[in-house]
mmCIF file of C-alpha atoms in Angstrom:
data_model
loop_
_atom_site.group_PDB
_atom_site.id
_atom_site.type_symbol
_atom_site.label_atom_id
_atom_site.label_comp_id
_atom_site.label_asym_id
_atom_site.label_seq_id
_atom_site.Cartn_x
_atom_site.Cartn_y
_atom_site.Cartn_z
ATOM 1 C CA UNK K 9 242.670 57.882 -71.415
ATOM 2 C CA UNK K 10 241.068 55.231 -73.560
ATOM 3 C CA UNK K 11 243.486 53.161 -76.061
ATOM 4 C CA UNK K 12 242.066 53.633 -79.426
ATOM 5 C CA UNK K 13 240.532 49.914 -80.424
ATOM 6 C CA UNK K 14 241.032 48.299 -83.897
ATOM 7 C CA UNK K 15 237.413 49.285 -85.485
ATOM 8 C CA UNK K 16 238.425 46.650 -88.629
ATOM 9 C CA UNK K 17 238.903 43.859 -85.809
ATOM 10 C CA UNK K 18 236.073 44.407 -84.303
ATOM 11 C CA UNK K 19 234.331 44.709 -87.049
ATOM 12 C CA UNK K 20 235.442 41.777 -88.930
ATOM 13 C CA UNK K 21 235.368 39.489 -85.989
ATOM 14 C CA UNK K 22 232.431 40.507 -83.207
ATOM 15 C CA UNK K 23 229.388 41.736 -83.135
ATOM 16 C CA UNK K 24 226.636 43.138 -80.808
ATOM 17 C CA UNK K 25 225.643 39.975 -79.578
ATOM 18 C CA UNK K 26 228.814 38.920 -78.023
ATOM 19 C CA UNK K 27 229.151 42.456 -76.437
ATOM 20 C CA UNK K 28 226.163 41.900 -74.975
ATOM 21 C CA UNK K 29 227.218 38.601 -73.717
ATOM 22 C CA UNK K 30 230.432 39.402 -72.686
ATOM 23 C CA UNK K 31 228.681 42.515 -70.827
ATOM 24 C CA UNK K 32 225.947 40.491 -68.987
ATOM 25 C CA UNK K 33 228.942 37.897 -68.077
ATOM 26 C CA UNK K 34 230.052 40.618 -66.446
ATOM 27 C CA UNK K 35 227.142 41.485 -64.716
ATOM 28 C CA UNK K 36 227.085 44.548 -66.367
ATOM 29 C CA UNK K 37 222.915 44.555 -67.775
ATOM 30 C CA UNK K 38 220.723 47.137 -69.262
ATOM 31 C CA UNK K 39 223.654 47.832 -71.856
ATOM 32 C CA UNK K 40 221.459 46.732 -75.052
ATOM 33 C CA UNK K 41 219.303 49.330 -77.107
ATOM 34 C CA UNK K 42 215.404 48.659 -77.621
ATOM 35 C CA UNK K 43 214.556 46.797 -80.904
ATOM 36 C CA UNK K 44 212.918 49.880 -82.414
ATOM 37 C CA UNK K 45 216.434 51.531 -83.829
ATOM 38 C CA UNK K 46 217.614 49.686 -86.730
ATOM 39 C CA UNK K 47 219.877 49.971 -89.752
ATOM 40 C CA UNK K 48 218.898 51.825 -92.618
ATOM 41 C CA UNK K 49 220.607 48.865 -94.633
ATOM 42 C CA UNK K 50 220.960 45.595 -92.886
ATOM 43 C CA UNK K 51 224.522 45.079 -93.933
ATOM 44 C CA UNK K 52 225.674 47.894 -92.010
ATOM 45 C CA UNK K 53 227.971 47.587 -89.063
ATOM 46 C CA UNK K 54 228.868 50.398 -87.116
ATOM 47 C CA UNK K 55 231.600 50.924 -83.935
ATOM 48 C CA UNK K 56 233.036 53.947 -82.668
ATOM 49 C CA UNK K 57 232.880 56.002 -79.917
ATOM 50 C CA UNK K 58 230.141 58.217 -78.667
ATOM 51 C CA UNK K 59 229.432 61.535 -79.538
ATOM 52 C CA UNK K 60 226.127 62.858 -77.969
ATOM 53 C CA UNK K 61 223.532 65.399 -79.000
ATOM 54 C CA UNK K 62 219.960 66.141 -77.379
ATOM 55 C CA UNK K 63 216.964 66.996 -79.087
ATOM 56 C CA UNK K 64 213.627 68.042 -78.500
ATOM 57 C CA UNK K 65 210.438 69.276 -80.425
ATOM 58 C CA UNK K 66 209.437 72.489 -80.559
ATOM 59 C CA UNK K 67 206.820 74.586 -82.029
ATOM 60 C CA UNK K 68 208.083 78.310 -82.703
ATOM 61 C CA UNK K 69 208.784 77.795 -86.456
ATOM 62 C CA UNK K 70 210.883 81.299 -87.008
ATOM 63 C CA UNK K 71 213.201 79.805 -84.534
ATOM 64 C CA UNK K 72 216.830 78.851 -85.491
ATOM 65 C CA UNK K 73 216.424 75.562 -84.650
ATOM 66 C CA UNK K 74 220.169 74.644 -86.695
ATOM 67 C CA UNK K 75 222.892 76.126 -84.853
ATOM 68 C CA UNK K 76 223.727 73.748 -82.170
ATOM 69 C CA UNK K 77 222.913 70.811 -84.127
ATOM 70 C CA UNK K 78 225.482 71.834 -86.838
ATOM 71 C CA UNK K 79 228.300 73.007 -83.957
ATOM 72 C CA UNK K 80 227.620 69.287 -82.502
ATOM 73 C CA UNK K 81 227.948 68.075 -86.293
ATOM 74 C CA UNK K 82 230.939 70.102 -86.735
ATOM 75 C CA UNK K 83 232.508 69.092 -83.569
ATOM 76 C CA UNK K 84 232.932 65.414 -84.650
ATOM 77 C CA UNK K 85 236.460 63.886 -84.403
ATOM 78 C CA UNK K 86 238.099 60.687 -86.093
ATOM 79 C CA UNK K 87 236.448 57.504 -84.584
ATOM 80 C CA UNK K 88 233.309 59.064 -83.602
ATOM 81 C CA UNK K 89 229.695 58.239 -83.765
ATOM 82 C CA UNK K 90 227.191 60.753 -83.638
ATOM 83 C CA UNK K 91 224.741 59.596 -81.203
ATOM 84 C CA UNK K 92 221.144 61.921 -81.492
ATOM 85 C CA UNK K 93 219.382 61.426 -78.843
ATOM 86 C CA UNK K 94 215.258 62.711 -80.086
ATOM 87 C CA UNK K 95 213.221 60.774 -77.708
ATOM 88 C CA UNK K 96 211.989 58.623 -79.993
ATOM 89 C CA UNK K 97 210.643 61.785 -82.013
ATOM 90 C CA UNK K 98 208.306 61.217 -85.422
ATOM 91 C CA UNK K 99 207.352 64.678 -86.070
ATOM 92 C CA UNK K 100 210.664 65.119 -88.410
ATOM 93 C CA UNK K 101 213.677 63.364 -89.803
ATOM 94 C CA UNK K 102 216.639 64.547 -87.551
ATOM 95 C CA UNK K 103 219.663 63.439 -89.953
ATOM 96 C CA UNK K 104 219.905 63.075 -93.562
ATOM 97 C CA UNK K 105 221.950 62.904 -96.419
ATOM 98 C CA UNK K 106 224.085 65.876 -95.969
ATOM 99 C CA UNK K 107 224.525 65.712 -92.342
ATOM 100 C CA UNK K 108 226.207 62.169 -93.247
ATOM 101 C CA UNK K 109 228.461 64.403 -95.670
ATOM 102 C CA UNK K 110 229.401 66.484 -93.477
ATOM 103 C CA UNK K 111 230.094 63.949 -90.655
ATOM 104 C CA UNK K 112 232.052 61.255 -92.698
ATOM 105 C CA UNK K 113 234.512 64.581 -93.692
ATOM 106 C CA UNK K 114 234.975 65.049 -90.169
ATOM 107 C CA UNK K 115 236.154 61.354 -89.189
ATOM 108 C CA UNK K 116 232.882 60.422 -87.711
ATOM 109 C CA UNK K 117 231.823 56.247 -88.052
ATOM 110 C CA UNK K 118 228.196 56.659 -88.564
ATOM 111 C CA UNK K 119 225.253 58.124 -86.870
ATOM 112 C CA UNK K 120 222.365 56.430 -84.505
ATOM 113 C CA UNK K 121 219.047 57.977 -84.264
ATOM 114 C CA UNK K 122 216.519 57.786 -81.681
ATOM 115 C CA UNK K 123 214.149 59.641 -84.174
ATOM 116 C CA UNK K 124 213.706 59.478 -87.814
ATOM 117 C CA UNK K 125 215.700 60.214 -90.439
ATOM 118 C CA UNK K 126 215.570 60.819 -94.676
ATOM 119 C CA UNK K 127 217.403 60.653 -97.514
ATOM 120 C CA UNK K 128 218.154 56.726 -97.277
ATOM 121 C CA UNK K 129 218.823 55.948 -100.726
ATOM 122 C CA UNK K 130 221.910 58.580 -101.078
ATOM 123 C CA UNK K 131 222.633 57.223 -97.739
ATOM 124 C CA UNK K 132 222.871 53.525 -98.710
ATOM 125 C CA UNK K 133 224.754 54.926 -101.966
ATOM 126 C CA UNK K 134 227.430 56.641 -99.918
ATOM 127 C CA UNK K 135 227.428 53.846 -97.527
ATOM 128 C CA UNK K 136 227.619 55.656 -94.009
ATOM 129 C CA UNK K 137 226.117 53.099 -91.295
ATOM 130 C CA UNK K 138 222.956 54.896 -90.189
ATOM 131 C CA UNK K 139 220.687 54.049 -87.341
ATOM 132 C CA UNK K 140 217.387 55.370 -87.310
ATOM 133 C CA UNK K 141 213.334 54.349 -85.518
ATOM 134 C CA UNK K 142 211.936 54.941 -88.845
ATOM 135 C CA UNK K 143 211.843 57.098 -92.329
ATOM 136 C CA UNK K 144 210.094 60.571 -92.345
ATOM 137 C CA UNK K 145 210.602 63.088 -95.547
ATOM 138 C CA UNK K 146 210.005 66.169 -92.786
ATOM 139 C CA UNK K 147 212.767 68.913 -92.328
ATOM 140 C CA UNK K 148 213.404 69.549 -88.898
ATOM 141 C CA UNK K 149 213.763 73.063 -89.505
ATOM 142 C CA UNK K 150 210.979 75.229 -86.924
ATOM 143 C CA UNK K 151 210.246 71.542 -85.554
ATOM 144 C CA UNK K 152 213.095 69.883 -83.607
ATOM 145 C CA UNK K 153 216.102 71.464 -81.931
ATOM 146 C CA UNK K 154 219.601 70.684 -80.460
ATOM 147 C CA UNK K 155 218.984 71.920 -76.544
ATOM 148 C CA UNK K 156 222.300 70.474 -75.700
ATOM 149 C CA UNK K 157 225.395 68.466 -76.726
ATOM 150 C CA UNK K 158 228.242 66.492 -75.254
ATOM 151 C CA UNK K 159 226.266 65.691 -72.165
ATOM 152 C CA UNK K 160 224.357 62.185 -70.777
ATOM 153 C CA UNK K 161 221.876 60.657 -72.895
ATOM 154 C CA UNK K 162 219.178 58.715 -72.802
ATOM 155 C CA UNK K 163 218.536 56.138 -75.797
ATOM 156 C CA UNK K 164 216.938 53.475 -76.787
ATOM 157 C CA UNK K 165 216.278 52.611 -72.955
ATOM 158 C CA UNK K 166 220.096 52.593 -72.618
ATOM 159 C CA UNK K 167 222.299 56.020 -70.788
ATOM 160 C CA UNK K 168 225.173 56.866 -73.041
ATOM 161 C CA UNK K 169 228.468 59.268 -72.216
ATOM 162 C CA UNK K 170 230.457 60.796 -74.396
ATOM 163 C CA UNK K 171 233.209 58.660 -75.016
ATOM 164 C CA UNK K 172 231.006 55.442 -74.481
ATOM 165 C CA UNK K 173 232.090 52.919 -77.293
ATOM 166 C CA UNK K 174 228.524 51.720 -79.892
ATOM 167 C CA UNK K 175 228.665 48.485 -81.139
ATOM 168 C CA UNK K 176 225.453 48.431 -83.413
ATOM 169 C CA UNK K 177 224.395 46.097 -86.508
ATOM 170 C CA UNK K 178 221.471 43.504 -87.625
ATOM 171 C CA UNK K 179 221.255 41.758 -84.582
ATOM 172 C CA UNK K 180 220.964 45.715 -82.536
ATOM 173 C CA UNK K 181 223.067 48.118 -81.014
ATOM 174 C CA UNK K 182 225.071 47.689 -77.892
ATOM 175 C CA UNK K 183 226.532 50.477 -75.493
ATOM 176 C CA UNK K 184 230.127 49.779 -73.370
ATOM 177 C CA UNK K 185 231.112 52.304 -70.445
ATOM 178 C CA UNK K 186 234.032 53.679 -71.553
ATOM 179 C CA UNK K 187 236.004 53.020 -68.747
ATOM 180 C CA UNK K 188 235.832 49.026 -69.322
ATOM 181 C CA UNK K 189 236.090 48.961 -72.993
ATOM 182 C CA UNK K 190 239.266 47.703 -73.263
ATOM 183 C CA UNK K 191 238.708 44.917 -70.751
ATOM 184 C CA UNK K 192 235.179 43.843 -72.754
ATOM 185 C CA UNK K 193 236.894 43.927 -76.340
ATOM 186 C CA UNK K 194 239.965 41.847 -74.630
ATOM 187 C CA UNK K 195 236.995 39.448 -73.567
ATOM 188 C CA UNK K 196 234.740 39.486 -76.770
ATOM 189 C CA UNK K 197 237.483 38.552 -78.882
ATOM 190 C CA UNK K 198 238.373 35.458 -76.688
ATOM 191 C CA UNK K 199 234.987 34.495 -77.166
ATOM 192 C CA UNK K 200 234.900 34.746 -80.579
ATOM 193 C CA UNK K 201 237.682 32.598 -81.050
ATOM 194 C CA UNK K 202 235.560 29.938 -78.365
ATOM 195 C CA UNK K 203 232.589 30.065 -81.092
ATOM 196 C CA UNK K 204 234.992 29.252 -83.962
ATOM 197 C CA UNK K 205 236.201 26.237 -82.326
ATOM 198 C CA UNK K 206 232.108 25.571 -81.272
ATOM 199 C CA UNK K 207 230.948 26.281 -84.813
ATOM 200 C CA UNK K 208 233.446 23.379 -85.904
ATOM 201 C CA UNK K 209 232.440 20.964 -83.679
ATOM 202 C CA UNK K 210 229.123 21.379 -84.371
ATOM 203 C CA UNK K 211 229.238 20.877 -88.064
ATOM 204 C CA UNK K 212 230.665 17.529 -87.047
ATOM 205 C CA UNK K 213 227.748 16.441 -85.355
ATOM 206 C CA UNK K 214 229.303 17.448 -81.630
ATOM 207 C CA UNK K 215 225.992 17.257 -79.293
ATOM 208 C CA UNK K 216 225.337 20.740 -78.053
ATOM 209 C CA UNK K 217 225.797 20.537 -74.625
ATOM 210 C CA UNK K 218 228.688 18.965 -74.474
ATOM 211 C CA UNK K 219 230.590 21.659 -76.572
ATOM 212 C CA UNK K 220 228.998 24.188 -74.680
ATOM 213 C CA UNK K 221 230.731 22.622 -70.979
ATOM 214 C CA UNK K 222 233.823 22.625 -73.222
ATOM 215 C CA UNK K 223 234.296 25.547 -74.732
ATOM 216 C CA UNK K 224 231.585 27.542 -72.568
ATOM 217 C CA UNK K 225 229.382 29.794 -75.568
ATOM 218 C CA UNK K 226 226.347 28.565 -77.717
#
């Protein structure tokens, strides 16, 4: 059973970059999303723990194509992040406005798309960190559909399990197993302190490499 982190210390003192550090310092690689999912506002910040959903296109357009999608929606529990996994999908927007409603009531974090999404302006307003490959005004309705949820997922180039903890802001998003996350936020938050101490150094004038043999991050 996973110990429930402190999202407001992670947030307010890592970020994806040192997961991913603290990851590949493990030797623990391939944990980083591709470049092409970014935040629908760049001061968003996002952490929380996986909750999948697959998607897929589809072309029969007096086909339910909302049920699963709003059980997944409707399954979302405190601390969660709804992770939609769409293959990279343009030919809709697979979240929106009132999906972000409806997950926020339910305790969910935010949302990461591997698709495109709509809405963004009442999304910015009501400030729920959102994820997304791009901005498409589409419904989903007959177009996309929820084939499964709560099962392995494929995105951005990275596999993510339920459970998995998202770190995800400017810099990107990063994914941690869930059965080391305790060990890498232990880690990441050592480092952290290591950069303070190497971010005052530095503003002294400190040459580079020697504060990086001494306190071991640049």
């Amino acid at each position: 059973m996973i110990t429930m982190i402190d999202f407001k210390q992670v947030e307010e003192h890592l970020n994806s970059s040192i997961i991913s550090d603290v990851l590949g310092g493990m030797g623990i690689r391939g944990q980083d999303m591709g470049p092409e999912i970014r935040p629908v506002d760049e001061d968003m910040v996002l952490v929380g723990y996986a909750a999948t959903m697959l998607m897929a296109d589809q072309y029969d357009f007096g086909k339910d194509t909302f049920k699963l999608q709003f059980q997944a929606i409707d399954a979302l529990k405190e601390g969660e992040v709804m992770m939609v996994a769409g293959g990279g999908t343009e030919r809709a927007a697979l979240w929106g406005e009132l999906l972000s409603t409806a997950a926020r009531y339910r305790g969910a974090r935010g949302v990461v798309i591997d698709g495109m999404a709509r809405d963004i302006k009442l999304i910015k307003e009501m400030g729920f960190p959102s994820f997304a490959r791009g901005v498409i005004p589409t419904s989903s309705k007959g177009r996309v559909i929820a084939i499964d949820q709560g099962c392995p997922v494929e995105m951005g180039g990275v596999k993510v399990h339920p459970g998995d903890l998202v770190m995800a802001d400017l810099d990107g998003i990063v994914v941690v197993p869930k059965d080391i996350i305790n060990e890498v936020i232990k880690k990441a938050l050592e480092v952290a302190s290591s950069e303070t101490l190497t971010r005052a150094e530095l503003k002294k004038g400190a040459g580079l490499y020697d504060v990086f043999k001494k306190y071991g991050t640049i």
